[in-house]
CSV table of C-alpha atoms and ligand atoms in Angstrom, one decimal:
chain,number,residue,atom,x,y,z
A,79,MET,CA,49.8,-4.1,-14.5
A,80,LYS,CA,49.3,-5.5,-11.0
A,81,LYS,CA,45.6,-4.6,-11.0
A,82,LYS,CA,45.2,-6.4,-14.4
A,83,LEU,CA,47.0,-9.5,-13.0
A,84,VAL,CA,44.7,-9.5,-9.9
A,85,ALA,CA,41.6,-9.1,-12.1
A,86,THR,CA,42.7,-12.0,-14.4
A,87,ILE,CA,43.4,-14.3,-11.4
A,88,SER,CA,40.0,-13.5,-9.8
A,89,ILE,CA,38.2,-14.2,-13.1
A,90,ILE,CA,40.0,-17.6,-13.3
A,91,ILE,CA,39.0,-18.4,-9.7
A,92,CYS,CA,35.4,-17.5,-10.4
A,93,ILE,CA,35.3,-19.7,-13.5
A,94,PHE,CA,36.9,-22.5,-11.6
A,95,LEU,CA,34.5,-22.1,-8.6
A,96,SER,CA,31.5,-21.9,-11.0
A,97,GLY,CA,32.8,-25.0,-12.8
A,98,CYS,CA,32.7,-26.8,-9.5
A,99,GLY,CA,29.2,-25.6,-8.9
A,100,ILE,CA,30.3,-23.9,-5.7
A,101,LEU,CA,29.5,-20.3,-6.9
A,102,SER,CA,26.7,-20.2,-9.4
A,103,ILE,CA,26.9,-17.0,-11.4
A,104,SER,CA,23.6,-16.0,-12.9
A,105,VAL,CA,23.0,-13.0,-15.2
A,106,ASP,CA,20.1,-10.7,-14.6
A,107,LYS,CA,17.7,-9.2,-17.2
A,108,ASP,CA,20.2,-6.4,-17.9
A,109,GLY,CA,23.0,-8.8,-18.4
A,110,LYS,CA,24.5,-7.9,-15.1
A,111,GLU,CA,26.1,-10.8,-13.2
A,112,GLU,CA,24.1,-11.8,-10.1
A,113,ASN,CA,26.2,-14.1,-7.9
A,114,GLN,CA,23.7,-16.2,-6.0
A,115,THR,CA,24.3,-16.8,-2.3
A,116,PRO,CA,25.9,-20.3,-2.4
A,117,GLY,CA,23.7,-23.2,-1.3
A,118,ARG,CA,20.5,-21.2,-0.7
A,119,ASN,CA,17.4,-21.0,-2.7
A,120,ILE,CA,14.3,-20.0,-0.7
A,121,VAL,CA,11.3,-20.3,-3.0
A,122,ILE,CA,8.6,-17.6,-2.3
A,123,GLY,CA,5.2,-17.4,-4.0
A,124,PHE,CA,3.8,-13.9,-3.8
A,125,SER,CA,0.1,-13.4,-4.7
A,126,GLN,CA,-0.2,-9.6,-5.3
A,127,LEU,CA,-3.8,-8.3,-5.5
A,128,GLY,CA,-3.4,-6.1,-8.5
A,129,ALA,CA,-1.8,-3.0,-10.0
A,130,GLU,CA,-4.6,-0.5,-9.3
A,131,SER,CA,-2.6,2.3,-7.7
A,132,ASP,CA,0.8,3.9,-7.2
A,133,TRP,CA,0.8,2.4,-3.8
A,134,ARG,CA,0.4,-1.1,-5.2
A,135,SER,CA,3.2,-0.5,-7.7
A,136,ALA,CA,5.6,0.7,-4.9
A,137,ASN,CA,4.5,-2.4,-2.8
A,138,THR,CA,5.3,-4.8,-5.7
A,139,GLU,CA,8.6,-3.0,-6.4
A,140,SER,CA,9.6,-3.4,-2.8
A,141,MET,CA,8.9,-7.1,-2.8
A,142,LYS,CA,10.7,-7.7,-6.1
A,143,THR,CA,13.8,-5.7,-5.2
A,144,THR,CA,14.0,-7.5,-1.8
A,145,PHE,CA,13.6,-11.1,-2.9
A,146,THR,CA,16.4,-11.4,-5.5
A,147,LYS,CA,18.4,-14.4,-6.7
A,148,ALA,CA,21.6,-12.8,-5.4
A,149,GLU,CA,20.1,-12.9,-1.9
A,150,GLY,CA,19.3,-16.6,-2.2
A,151,TYR,CA,15.6,-16.4,-3.1
A,152,GLU,CA,13.5,-17.7,-6.0
A,153,PHE,CA,10.6,-15.2,-6.2
A,154,ILE,CA,7.4,-16.3,-8.1
A,155,PHE,CA,5.1,-13.3,-8.7
A,156,GLU,CA,1.4,-13.6,-9.6
A,157,ASP,CA,-0.8,-10.5,-10.2
A,158,GLY,CA,-4.5,-11.1,-9.1
A,159,GLN,CA,-5.8,-8.2,-11.2
A,160,GLN,CA,-8.1,-7.2,-8.3
A,161,LYS,CA,-9.9,-10.6,-8.4
A,162,GLN,CA,-9.9,-12.9,-5.4
A,163,ALA,CA,-10.5,-15.9,-7.7
A,164,ASN,CA,-7.2,-15.2,-9.4
A,165,GLN,CA,-5.4,-15.0,-6.1
A,166,ILE,CA,-6.9,-18.3,-4.9
A,167,THR,CA,-5.7,-19.9,-8.2
A,168,ALA,CA,-2.2,-18.5,-7.6
A,169,ILE,CA,-2.1,-19.9,-4.1
A,170,ARG,CA,-3.1,-23.3,-5.4
A,171,LYS,CA,-0.3,-23.0,-8.0
A,172,PHE,CA,2.2,-22.2,-5.3
A,173,ILE,CA,1.1,-25.3,-3.4
A,174,GLN,CA,1.6,-27.4,-6.5
A,175,GLN,CA,5.0,-25.9,-6.9
A,176,GLU,CA,5.8,-26.8,-3.3
A,177,VAL,CA,7.1,-23.3,-2.5
A,178,ASP,CA,8.8,-22.7,0.8
A,179,TYR,CA,6.6,-19.6,1.7
A,180,ILE,CA,3.4,-18.1,0.4
A,181,VAL,CA,3.0,-14.3,0.8
A,182,LEU,CA,-0.5,-13.0,0.2
A,183,ALA,CA,-1.6,-9.4,-0.3
A,184,PRO,CA,-5.4,-10.0,-0.1
A,185,VAL,CA,-7.8,-8.0,-2.2
A,186,THR,CA,-10.6,-8.3,0.5
A,187,GLU,CA,-10.8,-9.7,4.0
A,188,THR,CA,-13.1,-12.7,3.6
A,189,GLY,CA,-13.1,-15.9,1.5
A,190,TRP,CA,-9.6,-17.3,2.3
A,191,ASP,CA,-10.4,-20.2,4.7
A,192,THR,CA,-10.5,-23.0,2.2
A,193,VAL,CA,-7.4,-22.2,0.2
A,194,LEU,CA,-5.4,-21.4,3.3
A,195,GLN,CA,-6.4,-24.7,4.8
A,196,GLU,CA,-5.0,-26.3,1.7
A,197,ALA,CA,-1.7,-24.4,2.2
A,198,LYS,CA,-1.6,-25.5,5.9
A,199,ASN,CA,-2.2,-29.1,4.9
A,200,ALA,CA,0.7,-28.8,2.5
A,201,GLY,CA,2.9,-27.5,5.4
A,202,ILE,CA,3.5,-24.1,3.7
A,203,PRO,CA,3.7,-21.1,6.0
A,204,VAL,CA,1.5,-18.1,4.8
A,205,ILE,CA,2.5,-14.5,5.5
A,206,ILE,CA,-0.2,-11.9,5.0
A,207,VAL,CA,0.9,-8.4,3.9
A,208,ASP,CA,-1.0,-5.1,3.7
A,209,ARG,CA,-4.7,-5.7,4.1
A,210,MET,CA,-6.0,-8.1,6.8
A,211,ILE,CA,-7.9,-11.4,6.3
A,212,ASP,CA,-10.9,-12.6,8.3
A,213,VAL,CA,-10.6,-16.3,8.9
A,214,ASP,CA,-12.3,-18.6,11.5
A,215,ASP,CA,-8.9,-20.2,12.5
A,216,ASP,CA,-6.0,-17.8,12.7
A,217,SER,CA,-3.5,-20.6,12.6
A,218,LEU,CA,-4.2,-20.6,8.8
A,219,PHE,CA,-1.6,-17.8,8.6
A,220,THR,CA,1.7,-17.4,10.3
A,221,CYS,CA,1.6,-13.7,10.7
A,222,TRP,CA,0.5,-10.3,9.2
A,223,VAL,CA,2.4,-7.1,8.5
A,224,GLY,CA,0.5,-3.9,7.5
A,225,SER,CA,-1.1,-0.7,8.5
A,226,ASN,CA,-3.6,0.4,11.0
A,227,PHE,CA,-6.1,1.8,8.6
A,228,GLU,CA,-8.6,3.1,11.2
A,229,LEU,CA,-5.7,5.0,12.8
A,230,GLU,CA,-4.9,6.5,9.4
A,231,GLY,CA,-8.5,7.6,9.1
A,232,LYS,CA,-8.4,9.0,12.7
A,233,LYS,CA,-5.3,11.1,11.9
A,234,ALA,CA,-7.1,12.6,8.9
A,235,THR,CA,-10.4,13.3,10.7
A,236,LYS,CA,-8.5,14.8,13.7
A,237,TRP,CA,-6.7,17.1,11.3
A,238,LEU,CA,-10.1,18.2,9.8
A,239,GLU,CA,-11.6,18.7,13.3
A,240,ARG,CA,-8.6,21.0,14.1
A,241,TYR,CA,-8.9,22.8,10.8
A,242,VAL,CA,-12.7,23.5,11.5
A,243,GLU,CA,-12.0,24.8,15.0
A,244,ILE,CA,-9.0,27.0,13.9
A,245,ASN,CA,-11.0,28.6,11.1
A,246,GLU,CA,-14.1,29.0,13.3
A,247,ILE,CA,-16.3,27.0,10.9
A,248,LYS,CA,-19.4,25.4,12.3
A,249,HIS,CA,-19.1,21.6,12.2
A,250,LYS,CA,-22.6,21.4,10.8
A,251,ASP,CA,-21.3,23.4,7.8
A,252,ILE,CA,-19.0,20.5,6.8
A,253,HIS,CA,-20.6,18.7,3.8
A,254,ILE,CA,-18.4,15.8,3.1
A,255,VAL,CA,-18.4,12.9,0.6
A,256,ASN,CA,-16.4,9.7,0.9
A,257,ILE,CA,-14.9,8.2,-2.3
A,258,GLN,CA,-14.1,4.8,-0.8
A,259,GLY,CA,-11.5,2.2,-1.7
A,260,THR,CA,-12.3,-1.4,-2.8
A,261,ILE,CA,-15.3,-2.4,-0.8
A,262,GLY,CA,-14.4,-5.1,1.7
A,263,ALA,CA,-10.7,-4.2,1.8
A,264,SER,CA,-9.3,-3.6,5.3
A,265,ALA,CA,-8.0,-0.2,4.1
A,266,GLN,CA,-11.5,0.8,3.0
A,267,ILE,CA,-13.2,-0.6,6.1
A,268,GLY,CA,-10.8,1.2,8.5
A,269,ARG,CA,-10.7,4.5,6.8
A,270,THR,CA,-14.5,4.6,6.2
A,271,LYS,CA,-15.1,3.7,9.9
A,272,ALA,CA,-12.9,6.6,11.1
A,273,LEU,CA,-14.8,9.1,8.9
A,274,ARG,CA,-18.3,7.8,10.0
A,275,ASP,CA,-17.3,8.0,13.7
A,276,ALA,CA,-15.9,11.5,13.3
A,277,ALA,CA,-18.9,12.7,11.4
A,278,ASP,CA,-21.2,11.3,14.1
A,279,ALA,CA,-19.1,12.8,16.9
A,280,ASN,CA,-18.9,16.3,15.3
A,281,GLY,CA,-22.2,16.5,13.5
A,282,TRP,CA,-20.6,16.8,10.0
A,283,ASP,CA,-23.0,16.3,7.1
A,284,LEU,CA,-21.7,13.0,5.6
A,285,ILE,CA,-23.6,13.4,2.3
A,286,ALA,CA,-22.6,10.2,0.5
A,287,GLU,CA,-20.2,7.2,0.4
A,288,VAL,CA,-19.4,5.9,-3.1
A,289,PRO,CA,-16.9,3.1,-4.1
A,290,GLY,CA,-13.9,4.4,-6.0
A,291,ASP,CA,-11.9,1.1,-6.2
A,292,PHE,CA,-8.7,3.0,-5.3
A,293,THR,CA,-8.4,4.0,-8.9
A,294,GLN,CA,-8.2,7.4,-10.5
A,295,ALA,CA,-10.7,6.7,-13.3
A,296,LYS,CA,-13.4,5.4,-11.1
A,297,ALA,CA,-13.0,8.3,-8.6
A,298,ARG,CA,-13.2,10.8,-11.5
A,299,GLU,CA,-16.4,9.2,-12.7
A,300,GLN,CA,-17.9,9.1,-9.1
A,301,MET,CA,-16.9,12.7,-8.3
A,302,SER,CA,-18.5,14.0,-11.5
A,303,SER,CA,-21.7,12.2,-10.6
A,304,LEU,CA,-21.7,13.6,-7.0
A,305,LEU,CA,-21.2,17.1,-8.3
A,306,GLU,CA,-24.2,16.7,-10.5
A,307,GLN,CA,-26.3,15.6,-7.5
A,308,TYR,CA,-25.1,17.9,-4.8
A,309,ASP,CA,-24.1,21.6,-4.9
A,310,ASN,CA,-22.9,21.9,-1.3
A,311,ILE,CA,-20.0,19.6,-1.2
A,312,ASN,CA,-17.0,21.3,0.5
A,313,VAL,CA,-14.8,18.3,1.6
A,314,VAL,CA,-13.9,15.2,-0.4
A,315,TYR,CA,-12.4,12.3,1.6
A,316,CYS,CA,-10.5,10.1,-0.9
A,317,GLU,CA,-9.4,6.7,0.4
A,318,ASN,CA,-6.1,6.9,-1.6
A,319,ASP,CA,-4.1,9.4,-3.7
A,320,ASN,CA,-5.1,8.0,-7.1
A,321,GLU,CA,-8.8,8.7,-6.1
A,322,ALA,CA,-7.7,12.2,-5.1
A,323,PHE,CA,-6.2,12.8,-8.5
A,324,GLY,CA,-9.4,11.6,-10.1
A,325,ALA,CA,-11.6,13.7,-7.9
A,326,ILE,CA,-9.5,16.8,-8.5
A,327,GLU,CA,-9.8,16.3,-12.3
A,328,ALA,CA,-13.6,16.1,-12.0
A,329,ILE,CA,-13.9,19.1,-9.7
A,330,GLU,CA,-11.8,21.3,-12.0
A,331,ALA,CA,-13.6,20.0,-15.1
A,332,ALA,CA,-16.8,21.2,-13.4
A,333,GLY,CA,-15.3,24.7,-13.2
A,334,LYS,CA,-15.0,24.5,-9.4
A,335,VAL,CA,-11.9,25.3,-7.3
A,336,VAL,CA,-9.9,22.7,-5.3
A,337,GLY,CA,-8.2,24.2,-2.2
A,338,ASN,CA,-8.2,24.5,1.6
A,339,ASN,CA,-10.3,27.6,1.9
A,340,ILE,CA,-13.7,26.1,2.2
A,341,THR,CA,-15.1,29.4,3.5
A,342,GLU,CA,-14.2,30.9,0.1
A,343,GLY,CA,-16.1,28.1,-1.7
A,344,GLU,CA,-13.1,25.9,-2.4
A,345,ILE,CA,-13.5,22.1,-2.2
A,346,MET,CA,-11.0,20.5,0.2
A,347,ILE,CA,-9.4,17.1,-0.6
A,348,ILE,CA,-8.2,14.7,2.1
A,349,SER,CA,-6.3,11.6,1.0
A,350,PHE,CA,-4.2,8.5,2.0
A,351,ASP,CA,-1.0,6.9,0.9
A,352,GLY,CA,1.6,9.6,0.1
A,353,VAL,CA,3.5,7.3,-2.2
A,354,ASN,CA,3.3,9.5,-5.3
A,355,GLU,CA,5.6,12.5,-5.4
A,356,ASN,CA,2.9,14.5,-7.2
A,357,ALA,CA,0.5,13.8,-4.2
A,358,ILE,CA,3.1,15.2,-1.8
A,359,GLU,CA,3.6,18.2,-4.2
A,360,PHE,CA,-0.2,18.8,-4.1
A,361,VAL,CA,0.0,18.9,-0.3
A,362,LYS,CA,2.7,21.5,-0.5
A,363,ASN,CA,0.8,23.7,-3.0
A,364,GLY,CA,-2.5,23.3,-1.2
A,365,LYS,CA,-4.4,21.1,-3.7
A,366,ILE,CA,-4.6,18.3,-1.2
A,367,ALA,CA,-5.1,19.4,2.4
A,368,CYS,CA,-3.5,16.4,4.1
A,369,ILE,CA,-2.4,12.8,3.4
A,370,ALA,CA,-2.3,10.1,6.0
A,371,GLU,CA,0.7,8.0,5.0
A,372,CYS,CA,0.3,4.4,4.1
A,373,ASN,CA,3.7,2.9,3.8
A,374,PRO,CA,4.1,0.2,1.0
A,375,LEU,CA,7.6,-0.9,1.6
A,376,HIS,CA,6.8,-4.4,2.9
A,377,GLY,CA,9.7,-6.2,1.2
A,378,PRO,CA,12.3,-5.8,3.9
A,379,ARG,CA,9.6,-6.4,6.6
A,380,VAL,CA,8.6,-9.7,5.0
A,381,GLN,CA,12.2,-10.6,4.5
A,382,ALA,CA,12.9,-10.2,8.2
A,383,ILE,CA,10.0,-12.5,9.0
A,384,ILE,CA,11.1,-15.2,6.6
A,385,GLU,CA,14.7,-15.0,7.8
A,386,LEU,CA,13.5,-15.4,11.4
A,387,LEU,CA,11.3,-18.4,10.4
A,388,GLU,CA,14.3,-19.9,8.6
A,389,ILE,CA,16.3,-20.1,11.9
A,390,GLY,CA,13.3,-21.4,13.8
A,391,GLY,CA,12.1,-18.1,15.3
A,392,SER,CA,8.5,-17.1,15.7
A,393,PRO,CA,7.5,-13.6,14.4
A,394,ASP,CA,4.8,-11.5,16.1
A,395,LYS,CA,1.3,-12.5,14.8
A,396,LEU,CA,0.5,-8.9,13.9
A,397,SER,CA,3.1,-6.2,13.1
A,398,TYR,CA,1.9,-2.7,12.5
A,399,VAL,CA,3.9,-0.3,10.4
A,400,GLU,CA,4.8,3.2,11.7
A,401,GLU,CA,3.3,5.9,9.4
A,402,LEU,CA,3.6,9.6,9.0
A,403,PHE,CA,1.1,12.4,8.3
A,404,PHE,CA,1.5,15.1,5.7
A,405,SER,CA,-0.2,18.5,5.7
A,406,ALA,CA,0.9,21.9,4.6
A,407,ASP,CA,0.7,23.2,8.2
A,408,ARG,CA,3.0,20.5,9.6
A,409,THR,CA,6.9,20.6,9.5
A,410,VAL,CA,6.8,16.8,9.4
A,411,THR,CA,6.0,17.2,5.6
A,412,GLN,CA,9.5,18.2,4.6
A,413,LEU,CA,11.2,15.7,7.0
A,414,SER,CA,9.2,12.8,5.7
A,415,ILE,CA,9.8,13.7,2.0
A,416,ASP,CA,13.5,13.9,2.5
A,417,GLU,CA,13.6,10.6,4.4
A,418,ARG,CA,11.5,8.8,1.8
A,419,ASN,CA,13.3,7.2,-1.1
A,420,TYR,CA,10.3,5.9,-3.1
A,421,GLY,CA,7.4,7.3,-5.0
A,422,VAL,CA,6.0,7.0,-8.4
A,423,VAL,CA,5.8,10.3,-10.4
A,424,ILE,CA,2.8,10.4,-12.8
A,425,PRO,CA,4.2,11.2,-16.3
B,24,GZL,C1,-3.4,0.1,1.8
B,24,GZL,C2,-3.6,-0.5,0.5
B,24,GZL,C3,-4.5,0.3,-0.4
B,24,GZL,C4,-3.8,1.7,-0.7
B,24,GZL,C5,-4.3,1.9,-2.0
B,24,GZL,O1,-2.6,-0.7,2.6
B,24,GZL,O2,-4.2,-1.8,0.6
B,24,GZL,O3,-4.7,-0.3,-1.6
B,24,GZL,O4,-4.2,2.7,0.2
B,24,GZL,C6,-4.1,0.5,-2.6
B,24,GZL,O5,-3.6,2.9,-2.8
B,24,GZL,O6,-4.8,0.4,-3.8
């Protein structure tokens, strides 16, 4: 009885408070009540580059689940569909809407100076996430948070160097192709540079570099074409997991074997991201030799930046995310899977 009485009284109080406009109770898409933080409504315009990969989906999910009404935010999301023109249009929309902050996940590094000058003229801070931008005046953005893509590539090429030495393979017998990400994206630039440098240093035969756009379909198409042109490929460097899935499909469709025993004629896959649970499973069962993690959970990182700005603080200009490395021969694999609470399983 007492519990019922307390419940009734608290409902009356909420109705009274909401009637006075002190506590606005909003209802979310599932009909669940979302009590908004009283007297706070930070408007954030997020220009996401697209939905090309599992990494991107996890990144978008992280932002959407962080910037909720209940936490005192109004989150405006625009999907650029992998086109810079769409992202520029979105930023101009945010300026018109007089948002408090613009968050940009840029599809490529260049071409942002004009629109970011417009945001600066409007007095709207711009936070860059994930890939980097290349602008003449770095006051056009407040700060950037993302990954060190060249380091990710170095982790992967260092692993391959060790694999070659342990298995007493001659470096010149490594015949590698690179299925690159979106050309001009920092992730592609850094990962490609790391491979080129390692191939030069070790004398690996870097047969070809082809754009895979970070998508499974494009990578499958490119891998099929490469297999028709070259019969000595023994390592495929995929600049994200979705490309690795596409390459594996193409290799198996061609009747070849994906695996880590290149001396037995298997074709080794090296990948990046580690978002998708299937990709991690592939590392465990040997279909993918190793994955350099690229962590997509930027929501809480951007939130910390915005909350710091809200109280007049100044965030670091560049913040790099700590990232793991997964390979079947490293105990870190199990540790990092247990710790991770995200991932998109392919149906
Ligand atoms: C990296 C990110 C890349 C991922 C891909 O931070 O920009 O774009 O590695 C994604 O999966 O498409």
